[in-house]
mmCIF file of C-alpha atoms in Angstrom:
data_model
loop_
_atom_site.group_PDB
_atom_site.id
_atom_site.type_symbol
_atom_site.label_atom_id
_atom_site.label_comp_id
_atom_site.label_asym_id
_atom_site.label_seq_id
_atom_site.Cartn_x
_atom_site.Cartn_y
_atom_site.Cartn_z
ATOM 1 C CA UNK A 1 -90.244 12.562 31.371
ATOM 2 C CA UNK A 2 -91.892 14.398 28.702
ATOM 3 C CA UNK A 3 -89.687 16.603 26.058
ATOM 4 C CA UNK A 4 -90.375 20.352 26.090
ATOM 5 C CA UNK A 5 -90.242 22.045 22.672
ATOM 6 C CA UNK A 6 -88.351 24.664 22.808
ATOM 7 C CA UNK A 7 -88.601 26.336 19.127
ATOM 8 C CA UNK A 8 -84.558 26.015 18.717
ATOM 9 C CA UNK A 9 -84.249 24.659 14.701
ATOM 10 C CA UNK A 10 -81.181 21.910 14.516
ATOM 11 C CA UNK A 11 -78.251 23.103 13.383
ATOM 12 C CA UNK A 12 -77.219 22.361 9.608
ATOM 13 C CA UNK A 13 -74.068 21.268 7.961
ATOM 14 C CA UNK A 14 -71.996 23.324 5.365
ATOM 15 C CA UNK A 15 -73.292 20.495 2.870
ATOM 16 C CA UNK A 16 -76.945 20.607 3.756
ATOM 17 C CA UNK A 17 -76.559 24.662 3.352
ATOM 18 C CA UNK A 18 -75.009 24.376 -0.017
ATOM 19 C CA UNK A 19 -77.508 21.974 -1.030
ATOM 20 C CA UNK A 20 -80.362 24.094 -0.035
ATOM 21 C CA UNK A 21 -78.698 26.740 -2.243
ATOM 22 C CA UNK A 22 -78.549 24.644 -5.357
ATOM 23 C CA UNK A 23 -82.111 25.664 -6.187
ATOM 24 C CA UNK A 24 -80.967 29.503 -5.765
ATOM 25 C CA UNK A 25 -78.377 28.825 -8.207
ATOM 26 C CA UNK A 26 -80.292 26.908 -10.895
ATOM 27 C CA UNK A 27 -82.925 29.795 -10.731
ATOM 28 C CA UNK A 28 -80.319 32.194 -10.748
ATOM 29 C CA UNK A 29 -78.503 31.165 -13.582
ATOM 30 C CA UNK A 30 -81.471 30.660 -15.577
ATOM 31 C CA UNK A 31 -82.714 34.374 -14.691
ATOM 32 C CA UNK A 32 -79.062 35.588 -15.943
ATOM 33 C CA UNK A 33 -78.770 33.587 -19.192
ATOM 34 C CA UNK A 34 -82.241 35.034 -20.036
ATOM 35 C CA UNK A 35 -81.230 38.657 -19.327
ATOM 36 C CA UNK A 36 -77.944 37.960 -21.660
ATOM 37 C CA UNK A 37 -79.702 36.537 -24.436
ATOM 38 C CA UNK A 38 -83.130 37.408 -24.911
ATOM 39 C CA UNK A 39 -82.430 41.307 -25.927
ATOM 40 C CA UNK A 40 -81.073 40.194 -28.963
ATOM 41 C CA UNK A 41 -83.759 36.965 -29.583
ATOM 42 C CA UNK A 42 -85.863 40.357 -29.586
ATOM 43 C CA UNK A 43 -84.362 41.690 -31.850
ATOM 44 C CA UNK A 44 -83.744 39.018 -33.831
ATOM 45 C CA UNK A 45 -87.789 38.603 -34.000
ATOM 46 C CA UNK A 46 -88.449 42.233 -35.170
ATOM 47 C CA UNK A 47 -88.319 44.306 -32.141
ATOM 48 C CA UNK A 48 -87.298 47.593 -32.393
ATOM 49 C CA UNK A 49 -84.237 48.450 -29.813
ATOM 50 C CA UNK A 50 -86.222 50.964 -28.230
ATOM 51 C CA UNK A 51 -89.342 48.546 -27.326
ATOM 52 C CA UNK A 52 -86.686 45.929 -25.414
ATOM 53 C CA UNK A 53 -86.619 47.461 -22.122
ATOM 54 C CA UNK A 54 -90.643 47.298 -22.049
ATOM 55 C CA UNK A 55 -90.543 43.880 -22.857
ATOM 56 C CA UNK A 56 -88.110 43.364 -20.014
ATOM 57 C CA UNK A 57 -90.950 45.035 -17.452
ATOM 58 C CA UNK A 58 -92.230 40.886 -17.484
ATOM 59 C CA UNK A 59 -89.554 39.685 -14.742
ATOM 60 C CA UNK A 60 -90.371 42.171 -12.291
ATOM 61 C CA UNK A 61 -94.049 42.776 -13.026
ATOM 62 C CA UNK A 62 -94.443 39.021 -12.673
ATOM 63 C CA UNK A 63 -92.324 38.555 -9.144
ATOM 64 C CA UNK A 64 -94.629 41.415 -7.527
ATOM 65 C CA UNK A 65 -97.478 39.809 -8.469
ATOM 66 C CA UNK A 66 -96.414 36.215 -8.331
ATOM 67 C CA UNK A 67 -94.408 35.608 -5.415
ATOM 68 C CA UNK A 68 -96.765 37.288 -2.894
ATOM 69 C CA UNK A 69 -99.567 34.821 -4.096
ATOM 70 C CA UNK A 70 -96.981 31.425 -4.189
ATOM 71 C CA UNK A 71 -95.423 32.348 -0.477
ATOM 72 C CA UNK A 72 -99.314 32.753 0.478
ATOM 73 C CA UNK A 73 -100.108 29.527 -0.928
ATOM 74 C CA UNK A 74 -97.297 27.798 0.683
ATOM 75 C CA UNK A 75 -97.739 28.782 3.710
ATOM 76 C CA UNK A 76 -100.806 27.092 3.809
ATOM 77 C CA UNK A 77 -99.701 23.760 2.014
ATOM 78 C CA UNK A 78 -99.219 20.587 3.491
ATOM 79 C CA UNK A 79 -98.163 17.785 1.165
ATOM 80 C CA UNK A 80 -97.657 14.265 3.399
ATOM 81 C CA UNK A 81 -94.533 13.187 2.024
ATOM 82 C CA UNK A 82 -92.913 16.173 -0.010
ATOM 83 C CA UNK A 83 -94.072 18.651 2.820
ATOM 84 C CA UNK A 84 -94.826 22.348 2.581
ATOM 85 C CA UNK A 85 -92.488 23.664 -0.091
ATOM 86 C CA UNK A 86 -91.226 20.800 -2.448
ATOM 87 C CA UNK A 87 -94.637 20.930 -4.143
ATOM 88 C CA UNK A 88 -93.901 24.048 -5.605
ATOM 89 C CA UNK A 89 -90.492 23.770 -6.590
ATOM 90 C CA UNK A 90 -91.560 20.344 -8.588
ATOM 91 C CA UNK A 91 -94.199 22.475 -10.253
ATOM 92 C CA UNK A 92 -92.209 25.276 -10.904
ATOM 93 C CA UNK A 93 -89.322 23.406 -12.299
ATOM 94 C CA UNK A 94 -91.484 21.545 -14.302
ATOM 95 C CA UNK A 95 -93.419 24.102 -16.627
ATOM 96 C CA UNK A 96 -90.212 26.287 -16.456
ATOM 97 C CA UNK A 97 -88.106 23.422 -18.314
ATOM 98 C CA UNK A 98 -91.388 23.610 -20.655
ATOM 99 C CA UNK A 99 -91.261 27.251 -21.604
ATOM 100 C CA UNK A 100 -87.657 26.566 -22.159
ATOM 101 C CA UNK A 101 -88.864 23.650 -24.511
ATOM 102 C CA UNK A 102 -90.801 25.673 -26.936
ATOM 103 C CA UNK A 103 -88.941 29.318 -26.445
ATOM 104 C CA UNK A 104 -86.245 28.402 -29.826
ATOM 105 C CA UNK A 105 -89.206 27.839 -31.712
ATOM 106 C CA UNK A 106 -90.705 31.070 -31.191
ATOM 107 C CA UNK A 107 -91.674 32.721 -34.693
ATOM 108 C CA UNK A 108 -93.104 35.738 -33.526
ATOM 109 C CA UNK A 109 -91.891 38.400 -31.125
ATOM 110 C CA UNK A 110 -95.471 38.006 -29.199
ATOM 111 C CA UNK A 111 -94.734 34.059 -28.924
ATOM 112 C CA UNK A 112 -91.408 34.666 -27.815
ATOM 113 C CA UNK A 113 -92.409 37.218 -25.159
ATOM 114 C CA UNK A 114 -94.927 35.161 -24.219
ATOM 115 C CA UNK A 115 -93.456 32.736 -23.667
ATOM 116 C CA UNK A 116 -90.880 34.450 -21.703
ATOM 117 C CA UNK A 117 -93.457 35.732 -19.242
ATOM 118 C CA UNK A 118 -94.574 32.142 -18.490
ATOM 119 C CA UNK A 119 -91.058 31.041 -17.803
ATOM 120 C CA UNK A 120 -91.112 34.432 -15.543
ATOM 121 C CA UNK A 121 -93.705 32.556 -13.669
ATOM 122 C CA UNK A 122 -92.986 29.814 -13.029
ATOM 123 C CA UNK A 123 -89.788 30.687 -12.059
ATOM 124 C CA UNK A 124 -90.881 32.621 -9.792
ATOM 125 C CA UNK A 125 -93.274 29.676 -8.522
ATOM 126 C CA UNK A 126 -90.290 27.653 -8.016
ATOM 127 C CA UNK A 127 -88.263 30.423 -6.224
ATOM 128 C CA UNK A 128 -90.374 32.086 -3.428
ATOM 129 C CA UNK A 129 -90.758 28.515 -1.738
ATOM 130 C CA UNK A 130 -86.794 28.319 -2.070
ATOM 131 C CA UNK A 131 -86.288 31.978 -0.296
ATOM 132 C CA UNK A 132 -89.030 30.509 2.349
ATOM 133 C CA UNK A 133 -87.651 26.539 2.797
ATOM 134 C CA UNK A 134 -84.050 28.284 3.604
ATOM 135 C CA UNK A 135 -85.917 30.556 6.692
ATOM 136 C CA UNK A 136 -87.577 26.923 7.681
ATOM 137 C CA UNK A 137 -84.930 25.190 8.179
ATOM 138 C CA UNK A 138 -81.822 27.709 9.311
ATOM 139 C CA UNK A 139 -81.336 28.504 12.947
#
């Protein structure tokens, strides 16, 4: 008796859902603590209250060019035991959690935006694999 495929994705549980979500969340929060704070770090740094908003312009400039590129790329990955999207997530959370590392000791308002557009990055690496694992795996 042979087993037909018939393209129907197993159903999840509430816990698996929420855990798939915990990488939203981290991202998320991250994203939002950096829109609170980084105005005044700006500031702080010499900016002029008028230039803030164009040093903003990283976060979205970066997801349309980033996340088009990384949900390419991950469409065509195939890692044998972390599979199609964890690669990116790993890589993403990585450098991310470095940027954070050396953003307080930012001395210069180019450093700090800088370094702000990296952690743009590779935030977004992590995230676009996220949006795509949760299509993956829910019915």
């Amino acid at each position: 008796m042979s087993s037909a495929y018939t393209g129907a994705k197993p159903k999840l549980s509430i816990s698996q859902v929420i855990n798939m979500s915990v990488g939203f969340f981290g991202i998320q929060f991250g994203w939002d603590l950096q829109r609170a704070n980084m105005g005044r770090i700006y500031e702080n740094l010499g900016a002029n209250p008028d230039e803030v908003p164009l040093l903003f312009l990283a976060a979205p400039l970066t997801g349309l060019l980033v996340q088009p590129v990384i949900g390419y790329m991950s469409d065509r990955t195939w890692h044998p035991k972390w599979g199609r999207r964890r690669p990116y997530f790993m890589i993403g959370a990585i450098l991310s959690s470095i940027a954070l590392i050396f953003m307080p000791h930012s001395g210069t308002l180019f450093m700090a935006a800088g370094l702000l557009w990296v952690l743009d990055v590779f935030g977004n690496v992590a995230m676009e694999p996220f949006r795509a694992f949760v299509t993956d795996k829910l019915p």
